[in-house]
mmCIF file of C-alpha atoms in Angstrom:
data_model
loop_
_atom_site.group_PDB
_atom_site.id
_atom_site.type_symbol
_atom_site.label_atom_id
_atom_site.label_comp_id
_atom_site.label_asym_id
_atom_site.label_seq_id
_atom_site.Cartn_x
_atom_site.Cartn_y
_atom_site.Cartn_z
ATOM 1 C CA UNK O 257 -15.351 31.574 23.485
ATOM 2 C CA UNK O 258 -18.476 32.364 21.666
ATOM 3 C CA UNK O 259 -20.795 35.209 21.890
ATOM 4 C CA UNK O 260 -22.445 35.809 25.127
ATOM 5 C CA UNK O 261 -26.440 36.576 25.495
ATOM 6 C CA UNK O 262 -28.728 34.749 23.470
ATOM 7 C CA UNK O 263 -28.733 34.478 20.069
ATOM 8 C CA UNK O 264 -30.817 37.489 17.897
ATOM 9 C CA UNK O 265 -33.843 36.832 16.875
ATOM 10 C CA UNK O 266 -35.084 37.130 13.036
ATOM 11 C CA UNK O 267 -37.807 40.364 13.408
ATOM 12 C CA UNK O 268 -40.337 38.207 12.318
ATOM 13 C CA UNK O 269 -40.090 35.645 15.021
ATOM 14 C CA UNK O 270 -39.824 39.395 17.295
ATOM 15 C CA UNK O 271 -43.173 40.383 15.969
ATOM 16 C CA UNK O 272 -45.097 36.926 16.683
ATOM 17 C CA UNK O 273 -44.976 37.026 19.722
ATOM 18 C CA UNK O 274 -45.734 40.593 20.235
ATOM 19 C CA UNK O 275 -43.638 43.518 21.508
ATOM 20 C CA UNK O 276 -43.817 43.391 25.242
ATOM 21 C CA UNK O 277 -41.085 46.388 25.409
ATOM 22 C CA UNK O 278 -42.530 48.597 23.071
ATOM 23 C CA UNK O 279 -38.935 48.720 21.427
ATOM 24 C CA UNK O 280 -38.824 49.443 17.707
ATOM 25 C CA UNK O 281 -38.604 46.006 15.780
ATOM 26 C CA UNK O 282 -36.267 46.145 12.644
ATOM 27 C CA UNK O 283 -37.480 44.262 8.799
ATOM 28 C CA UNK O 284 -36.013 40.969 7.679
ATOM 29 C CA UNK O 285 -33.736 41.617 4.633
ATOM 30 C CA UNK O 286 -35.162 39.977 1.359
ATOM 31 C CA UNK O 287 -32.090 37.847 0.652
ATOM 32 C CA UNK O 288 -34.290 36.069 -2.639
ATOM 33 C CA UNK O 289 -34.774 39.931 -3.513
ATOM 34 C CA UNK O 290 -31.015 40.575 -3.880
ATOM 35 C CA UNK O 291 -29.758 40.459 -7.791
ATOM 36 C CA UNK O 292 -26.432 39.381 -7.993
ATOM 37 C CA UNK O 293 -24.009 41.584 -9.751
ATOM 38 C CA UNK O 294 -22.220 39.644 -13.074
ATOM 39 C CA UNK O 295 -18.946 41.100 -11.837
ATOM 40 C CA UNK O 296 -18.874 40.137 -8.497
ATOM 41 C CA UNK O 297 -20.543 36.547 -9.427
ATOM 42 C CA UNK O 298 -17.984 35.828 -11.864
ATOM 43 C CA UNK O 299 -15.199 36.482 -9.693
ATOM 44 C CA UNK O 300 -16.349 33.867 -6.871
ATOM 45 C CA UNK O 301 -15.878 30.163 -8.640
ATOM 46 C CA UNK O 302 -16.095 26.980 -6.705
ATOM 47 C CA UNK O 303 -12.941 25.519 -5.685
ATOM 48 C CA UNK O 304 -11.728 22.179 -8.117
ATOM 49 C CA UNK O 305 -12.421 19.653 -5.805
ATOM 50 C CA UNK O 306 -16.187 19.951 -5.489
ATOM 51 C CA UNK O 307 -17.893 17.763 -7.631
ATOM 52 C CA UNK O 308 -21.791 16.538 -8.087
ATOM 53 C CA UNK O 309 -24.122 17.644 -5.895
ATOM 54 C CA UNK O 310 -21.654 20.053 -4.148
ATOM 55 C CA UNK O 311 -21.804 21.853 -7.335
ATOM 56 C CA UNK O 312 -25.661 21.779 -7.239
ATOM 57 C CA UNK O 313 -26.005 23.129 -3.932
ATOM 58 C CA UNK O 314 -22.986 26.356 -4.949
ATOM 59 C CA UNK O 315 -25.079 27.106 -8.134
ATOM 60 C CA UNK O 316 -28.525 27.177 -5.644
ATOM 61 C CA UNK O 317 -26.507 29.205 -2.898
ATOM 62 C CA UNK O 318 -23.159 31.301 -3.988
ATOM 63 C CA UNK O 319 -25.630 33.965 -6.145
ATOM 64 C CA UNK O 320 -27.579 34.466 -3.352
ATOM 65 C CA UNK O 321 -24.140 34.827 -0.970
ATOM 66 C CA UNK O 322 -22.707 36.953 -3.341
ATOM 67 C CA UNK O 323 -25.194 38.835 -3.878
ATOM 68 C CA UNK O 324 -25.844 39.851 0.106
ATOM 69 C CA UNK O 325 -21.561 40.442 -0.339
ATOM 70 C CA UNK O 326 -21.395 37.605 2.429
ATOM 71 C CA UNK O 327 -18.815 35.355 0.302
ATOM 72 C CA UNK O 328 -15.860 36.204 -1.228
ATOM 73 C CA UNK O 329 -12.981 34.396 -3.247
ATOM 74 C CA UNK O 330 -11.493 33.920 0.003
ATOM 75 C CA UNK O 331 -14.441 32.252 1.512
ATOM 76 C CA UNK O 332 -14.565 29.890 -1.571
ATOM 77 C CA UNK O 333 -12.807 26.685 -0.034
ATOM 78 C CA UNK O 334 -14.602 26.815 3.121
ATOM 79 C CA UNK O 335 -17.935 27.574 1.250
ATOM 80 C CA UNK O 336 -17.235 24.881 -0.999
ATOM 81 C CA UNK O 337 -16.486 22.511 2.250
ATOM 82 C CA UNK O 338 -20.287 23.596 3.258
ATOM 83 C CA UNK O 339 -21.588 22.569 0.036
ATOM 84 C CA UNK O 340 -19.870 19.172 0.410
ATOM 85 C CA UNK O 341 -21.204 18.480 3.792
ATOM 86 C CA UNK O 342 -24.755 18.938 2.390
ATOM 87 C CA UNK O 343 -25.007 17.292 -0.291
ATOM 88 C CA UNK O 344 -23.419 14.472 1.517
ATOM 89 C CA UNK O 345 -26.393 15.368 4.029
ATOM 90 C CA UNK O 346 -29.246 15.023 1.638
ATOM 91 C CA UNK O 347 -27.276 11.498 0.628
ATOM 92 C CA UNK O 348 -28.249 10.389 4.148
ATOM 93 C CA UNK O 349 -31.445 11.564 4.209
ATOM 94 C CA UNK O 350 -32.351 10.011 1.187
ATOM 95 C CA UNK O 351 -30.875 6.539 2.427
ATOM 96 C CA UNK O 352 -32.855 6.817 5.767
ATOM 97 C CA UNK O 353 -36.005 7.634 4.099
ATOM 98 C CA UNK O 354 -35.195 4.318 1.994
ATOM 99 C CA UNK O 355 -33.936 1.888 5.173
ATOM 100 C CA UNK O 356 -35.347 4.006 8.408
ATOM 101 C CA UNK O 357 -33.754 4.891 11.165
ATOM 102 C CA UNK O 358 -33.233 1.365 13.159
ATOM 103 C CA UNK O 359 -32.769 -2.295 12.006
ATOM 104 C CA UNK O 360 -32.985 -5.052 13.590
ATOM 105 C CA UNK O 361 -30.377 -7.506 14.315
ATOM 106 C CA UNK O 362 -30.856 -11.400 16.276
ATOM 107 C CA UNK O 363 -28.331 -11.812 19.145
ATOM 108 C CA UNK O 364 -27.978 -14.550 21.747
ATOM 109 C CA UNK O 365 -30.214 -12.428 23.874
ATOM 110 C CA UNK O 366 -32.635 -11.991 21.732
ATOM 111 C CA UNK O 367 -33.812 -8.915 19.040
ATOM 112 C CA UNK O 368 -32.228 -5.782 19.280
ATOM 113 C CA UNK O 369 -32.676 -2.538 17.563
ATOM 114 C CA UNK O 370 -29.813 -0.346 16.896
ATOM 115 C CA UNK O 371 -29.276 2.768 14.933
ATOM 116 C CA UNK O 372 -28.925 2.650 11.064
ATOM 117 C CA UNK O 373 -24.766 4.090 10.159
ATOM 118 C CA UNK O 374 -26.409 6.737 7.834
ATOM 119 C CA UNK O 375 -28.395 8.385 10.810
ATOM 120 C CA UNK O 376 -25.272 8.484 13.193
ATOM 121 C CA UNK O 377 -23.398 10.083 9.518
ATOM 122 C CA UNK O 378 -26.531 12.665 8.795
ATOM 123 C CA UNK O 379 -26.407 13.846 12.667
ATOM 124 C CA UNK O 380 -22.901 14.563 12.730
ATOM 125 C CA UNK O 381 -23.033 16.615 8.875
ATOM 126 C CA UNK O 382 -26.271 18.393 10.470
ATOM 127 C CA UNK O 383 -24.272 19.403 13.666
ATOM 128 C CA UNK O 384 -21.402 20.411 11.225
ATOM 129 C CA UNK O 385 -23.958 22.615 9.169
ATOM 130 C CA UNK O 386 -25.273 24.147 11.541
ATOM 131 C CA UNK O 387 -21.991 26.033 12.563
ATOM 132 C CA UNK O 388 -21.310 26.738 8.696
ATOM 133 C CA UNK O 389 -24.684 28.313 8.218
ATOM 134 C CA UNK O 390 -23.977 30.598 11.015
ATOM 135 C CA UNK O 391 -20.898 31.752 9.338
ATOM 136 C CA UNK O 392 -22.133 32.432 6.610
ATOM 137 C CA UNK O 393 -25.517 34.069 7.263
ATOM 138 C CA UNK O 394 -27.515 30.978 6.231
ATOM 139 C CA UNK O 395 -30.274 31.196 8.978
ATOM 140 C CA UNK O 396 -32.691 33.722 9.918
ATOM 141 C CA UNK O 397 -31.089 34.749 13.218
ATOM 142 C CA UNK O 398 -27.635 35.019 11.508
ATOM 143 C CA UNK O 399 -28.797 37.435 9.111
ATOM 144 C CA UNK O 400 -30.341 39.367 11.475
ATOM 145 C CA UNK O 401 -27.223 39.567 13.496
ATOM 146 C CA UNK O 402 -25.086 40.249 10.631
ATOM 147 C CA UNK O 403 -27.023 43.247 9.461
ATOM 148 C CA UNK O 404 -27.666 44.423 12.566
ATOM 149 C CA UNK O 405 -23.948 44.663 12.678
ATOM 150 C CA UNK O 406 -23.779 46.259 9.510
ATOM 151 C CA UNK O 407 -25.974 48.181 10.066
ATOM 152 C CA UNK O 408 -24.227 49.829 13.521
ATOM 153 C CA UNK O 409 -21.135 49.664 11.561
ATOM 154 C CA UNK O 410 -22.242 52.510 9.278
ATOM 155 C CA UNK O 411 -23.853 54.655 11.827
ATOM 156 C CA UNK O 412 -20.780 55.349 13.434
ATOM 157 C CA UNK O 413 -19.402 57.090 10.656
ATOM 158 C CA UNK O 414 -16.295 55.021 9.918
ATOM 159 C CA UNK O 415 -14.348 56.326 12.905
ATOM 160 C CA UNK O 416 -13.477 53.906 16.173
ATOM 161 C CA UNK O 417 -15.985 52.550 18.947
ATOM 162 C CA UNK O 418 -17.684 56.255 19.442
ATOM 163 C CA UNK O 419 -17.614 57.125 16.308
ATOM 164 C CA UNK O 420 -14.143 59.080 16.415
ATOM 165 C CA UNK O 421 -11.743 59.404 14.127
ATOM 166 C CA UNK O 422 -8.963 58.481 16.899
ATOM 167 C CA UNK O 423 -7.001 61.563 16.469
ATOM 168 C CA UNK O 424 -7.665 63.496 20.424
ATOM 169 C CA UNK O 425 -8.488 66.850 20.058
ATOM 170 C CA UNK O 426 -6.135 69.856 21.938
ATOM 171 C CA UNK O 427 -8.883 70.425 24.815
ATOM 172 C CA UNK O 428 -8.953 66.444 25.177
ATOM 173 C CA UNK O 429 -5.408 65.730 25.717
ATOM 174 C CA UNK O 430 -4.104 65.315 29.366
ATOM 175 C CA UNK O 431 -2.684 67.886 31.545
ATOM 176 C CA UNK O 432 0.050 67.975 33.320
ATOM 177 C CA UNK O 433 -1.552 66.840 36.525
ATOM 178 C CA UNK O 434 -3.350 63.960 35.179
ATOM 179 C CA UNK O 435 0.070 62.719 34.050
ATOM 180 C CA UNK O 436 1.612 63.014 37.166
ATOM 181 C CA UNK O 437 2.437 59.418 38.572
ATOM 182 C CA UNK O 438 -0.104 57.563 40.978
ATOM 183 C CA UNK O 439 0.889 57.977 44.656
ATOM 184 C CA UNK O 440 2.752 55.334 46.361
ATOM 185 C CA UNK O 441 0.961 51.501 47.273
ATOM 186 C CA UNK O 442 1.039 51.018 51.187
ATOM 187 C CA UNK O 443 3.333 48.445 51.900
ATOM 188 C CA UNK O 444 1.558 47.151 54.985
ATOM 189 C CA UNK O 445 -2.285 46.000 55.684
ATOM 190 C CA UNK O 446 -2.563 48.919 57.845
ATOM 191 C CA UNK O 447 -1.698 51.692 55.453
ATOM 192 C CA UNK O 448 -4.999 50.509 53.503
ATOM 193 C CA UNK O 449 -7.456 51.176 55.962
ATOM 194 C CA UNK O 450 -6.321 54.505 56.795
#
Protein backbone atom coordinates (compact mmCIF):
# COMPACT_ATOMS: atom_id res chain seq x y z
CA UNK A 1 0.00 0.00 0.00
CA UNK A 2 1.55 3.32 -0.54
CA UNK A 3 1.30 6.48 1.31
CA UNK A 4 -2.04 8.01 1.61
CA UNK A 5 -2.74 11.98 0.96
CA UNK A 6 -1.08 13.59 -1.75
CA UNK A 7 2.28 13.73 -2.34
CA UNK A 8 4.43 16.90 -0.48
CA UNK A 9 5.11 19.55 -2.26
CA UNK A 10 8.82 21.07 -2.80
CA UNK A 11 8.40 24.74 -0.71
CA UNK A 12 9.09 26.39 -3.72
CA UNK A 13 6.25 25.06 -5.75
CA UNK A 14 4.28 26.01 -1.94
CA UNK A 15 5.33 29.57 -2.32
CA UNK A 16 4.20 30.07 -6.15
CA UNK A 17 1.20 29.79 -5.71
CA UNK A 18 0.86 31.74 -2.61
CA UNK A 19 0.00 30.75 0.98
CA UNK A 20 -3.73 30.62 1.17
CA UNK A 21 -3.42 29.14 4.94
CA UNK A 22 -1.09 31.44 6.25
CA UNK A 23 0.90 28.25 7.47
CA UNK A 24 4.66 28.65 7.81
CA UNK A 25 6.36 27.34 4.50
CA UNK A 26 9.71 25.43 5.14
CA UNK A 27 13.28 26.14 2.58
CA UNK A 28 14.31 23.67 -0.09
CA UNK A 29 17.60 21.99 1.02
CA UNK A 30 20.60 22.95 -1.34
CA UNK A 31 21.45 19.37 -2.31
CA UNK A 32 24.38 21.01 -5.07
CA UNK A 33 25.47 22.90 -1.73
CA UNK A 34 26.25 19.66 0.16
CA UNK A 35 30.24 18.71 0.10
CA UNK A 36 30.70 15.24 0.25
CA UNK A 37 32.83 13.89 2.98
CA UNK A 38 36.17 11.75 1.47
CA UNK A 39 35.37 9.14 4.10
CA UNK A 40 31.99 8.51 3.56
CA UNK A 41 32.51 8.83 -0.46
CA UNK A 42 35.13 6.36 -0.48
CA UNK A 43 33.29 3.85 1.33
CA UNK A 44 30.20 3.80 -1.23
CA UNK A 45 31.74 2.15 -4.69
CA UNK A 46 29.58 1.08 -7.54
CA UNK A 47 28.78 -2.45 -7.69
CA UNK A 48 31.08 -4.61 -10.61
CA UNK A 49 28.55 -5.03 -12.98
CA UNK A 50 27.88 -1.44 -13.99
CA UNK A 51 29.69 -0.49 -16.84
CA UNK A 52 29.68 2.73 -19.40
CA UNK A 53 27.35 5.15 -18.97
CA UNK A 54 26.02 3.60 -15.68
CA UNK A 55 29.29 4.60 -14.38
CA UNK A 56 28.82 8.16 -15.79
CA UNK A 57 25.59 8.74 -14.33
CA UNK A 58 27.12 7.15 -10.36
CA UNK A 59 30.13 9.58 -10.72
CA UNK A 60 27.32 12.65 -11.62
CA UNK A 61 24.93 11.31 -8.75
CA UNK A 62 26.49 9.02 -5.73
CA UNK A 63 28.57 12.42 -4.33
CA UNK A 64 25.64 14.23 -4.27
CA UNK A 65 23.64 11.00 -2.49
CA UNK A 66 26.28 10.59 -0.24
CA UNK A 67 26.70 13.61 0.58
CA UNK A 68 22.75 14.31 1.70
CA UNK A 69 23.65 10.57 3.71
CA UNK A 70 20.72 9.21 1.40
CA UNK A 71 22.94 6.14 0.00
CA UNK A 72 24.80 3.80 1.68
CA UNK A 73 26.97 0.61 0.81
CA UNK A 74 23.85 -1.17 1.21
CA UNK A 75 21.95 0.88 -1.23
CA UNK A 76 24.84 0.35 -3.78
CA UNK A 77 23.26 -2.54 -5.99
CA UNK A 78 19.96 -1.03 -6.19
CA UNK A 79 21.55 2.47 -6.84
CA UNK A 80 23.66 1.00 -9.32
CA UNK A 81 20.35 -0.76 -10.94
CA UNK A 82 19.05 3.10 -11.17
CA UNK A 83 22.05 4.16 -12.90
CA UNK A 84 21.61 1.31 -15.43
CA UNK A 85 18.07 2.08 -16.20
CA UNK A 86 19.15 5.64 -17.16
CA UNK A 87 21.67 5.47 -19.05
CA UNK A 88 19.84 2.86 -20.94
CA UNK A 89 17.12 5.78 -20.90
CA UNK A 90 19.19 8.47 -22.46
CA UNK A 91 20.14 5.44 -25.15
CA UNK A 92 16.47 5.71 -26.17
CA UNK A 93 16.18 9.11 -26.20
CA UNK A 94 18.98 9.59 -28.26
CA UNK A 95 17.66 6.89 -30.85
CA UNK A 96 14.17 8.61 -30.96
CA UNK A 97 15.57 11.95 -31.47
CA UNK A 98 17.51 10.15 -34.48
CA UNK A 99 14.31 7.89 -35.99
CA UNK A 100 11.11 9.74 -34.19
CA UNK A 101 8.59 8.39 -32.53
CA UNK A 102 6.42 6.51 -35.43
CA UNK A 103 7.35 4.84 -38.79
CA UNK A 104 5.57 3.95 -41.28
CA UNK A 105 4.94 0.59 -42.57
CA UNK A 106 2.68 -0.49 -46.17
CA UNK A 107 0.05 -3.18 -45.38
CA UNK A 108 -2.69 -4.67 -47.55
CA UNK A 109 -4.87 -1.97 -46.15
CA UNK A 110 -2.96 0.58 -46.80
CA UNK A 111 -0.19 2.97 -44.62
CA UNK A 112 -0.05 2.60 -41.13
CA UNK A 113 1.83 4.29 -38.43
CA UNK A 114 2.92 2.46 -35.45
CA UNK A 115 5.14 3.21 -32.56
CA UNK A 116 9.01 3.10 -32.93
CA UNK A 117 10.41 -0.19 -30.22
CA UNK A 118 12.74 2.44 -28.56
CA UNK A 119 9.71 4.68 -27.43
CA UNK A 120 7.65 1.65 -26.00
CA UNK A 121 11.60 0.72 -24.22
CA UNK A 122 12.18 4.62 -22.99
CA UNK A 123 8.43 4.66 -21.46
CA UNK A 124 8.76 1.65 -19.56
CA UNK A 125 12.72 2.77 -18.08
CA UNK A 126 10.94 6.32 -17.40
CA UNK A 127 8.03 4.60 -15.44
CA UNK A 128 10.81 2.46 -13.74
CA UNK A 129 12.75 5.76 -12.79
CA UNK A 130 10.37 7.38 -11.59
CA UNK A 131 9.81 4.93 -8.58
CA UNK A 132 13.76 4.81 -8.07
CA UNK A 133 14.01 8.55 -7.83
CA UNK A 134 11.46 8.52 -5.18
CA UNK A 135 13.51 6.18 -3.19
CA UNK A 136 16.15 7.76 -3.26
CA UNK A 137 15.28 11.45 -2.86
CA UNK A 138 15.89 12.27 -6.54
CA UNK A 139 12.91 14.74 -7.04
CA UNK A 140 11.91 17.83 -5.44
CA UNK A 141 8.86 16.48 -3.60
CA UNK A 142 10.92 13.48 -2.30
CA UNK A 143 13.35 15.59 -0.70
CA UNK A 144 10.99 17.56 0.79
CA UNK A 145 9.30 14.59 2.28
CA UNK A 146 12.40 13.04 3.38
CA UNK A 147 13.58 16.00 5.37
CA UNK A 148 10.51 16.81 6.55
CA UNK A 149 10.78 13.43 8.09
CA UNK A 150 14.06 14.06 9.32
CA UNK A 151 13.42 16.75 10.39
CA UNK A 152 10.27 15.48 12.88
CA UNK A 153 12.51 12.68 13.62
CA UNK A 154 14.87 14.88 15.66
CA UNK A 155 12.33 16.98 17.34
CA UNK A 156 11.08 14.26 19.23
CA UNK A 157 14.09 13.79 21.06
CA UNK A 158 14.99 10.20 20.15
CA UNK A 159 12.30 8.66 22.34
CA UNK A 160 8.98 6.76 20.72
CA UNK A 161 5.89 8.42 18.85
CA UNK A 162 5.48 11.30 21.75
CA UNK A 163 8.66 11.75 22.28
CA UNK A 164 9.03 9.22 25.33
CA UNK A 165 11.56 7.25 26.25
CA UNK A 166 9.02 4.15 26.64
CA UNK A 167 9.85 3.45 30.16
CA UNK A 168 5.99 4.50 32.11
CA UNK A 169 6.50 6.49 34.91
CA UNK A 170 5.08 5.25 38.72
CA UNK A 171 1.99 7.82 38.57
CA UNK A 172 1.35 6.44 34.88
CA UNK A 173 1.11 2.84 35.51
CA UNK A 174 -2.41 1.24 35.95
CA UNK A 175 -4.26 0.69 39.05
CA UNK A 176 -5.75 -1.95 40.28
CA UNK A 177 -9.16 -1.08 38.97
CA UNK A 178 -8.20 -0.34 35.53
CA UNK A 179 -6.83 -3.90 35.46
CA UNK A 180 -9.75 -5.44 36.59
CA UNK A 181 -11.31 -7.59 33.67
CA UNK A 182 -14.08 -6.05 31.29
CA UNK A 183 -17.61 -7.08 32.39
CA UNK A 184 -19.30 -9.87 30.75
CA UNK A 185 -20.64 -9.64 26.64
CA UNK A 186 -24.55 -10.15 26.61
CA UNK A 187 -25.21 -13.26 25.09
CA UNK A 188 -28.54 -12.28 23.57
CA UNK A 189 -29.69 -9.16 21.22
CA UNK A 190 -31.66 -8.00 24.05
CA UNK A 191 -29.01 -7.65 26.70
CA UNK A 192 -27.48 -4.87 24.25
CA UNK A 193 -30.12 -2.51 24.25
CA UNK A 194 -30.60 -2.43 27.83
Amino acid sequence: MGRRGPKPEPAAVKKAKGNSGRRPIGEDPKAEDAKPEVSSMSSVVPPAWLKDGGLDVWGRLAPRLIAMKLLTQLDAETFGRYCRNFSRWLKMQERLDDKGEVYEIETASGIVRRYEPAFAIADRLERQLSAAEANFGLNPAERQRLYAARAAGAGAGGGDLFGDSGRMKSEDRPSAAQNAPAPARPTSAVGFLQ
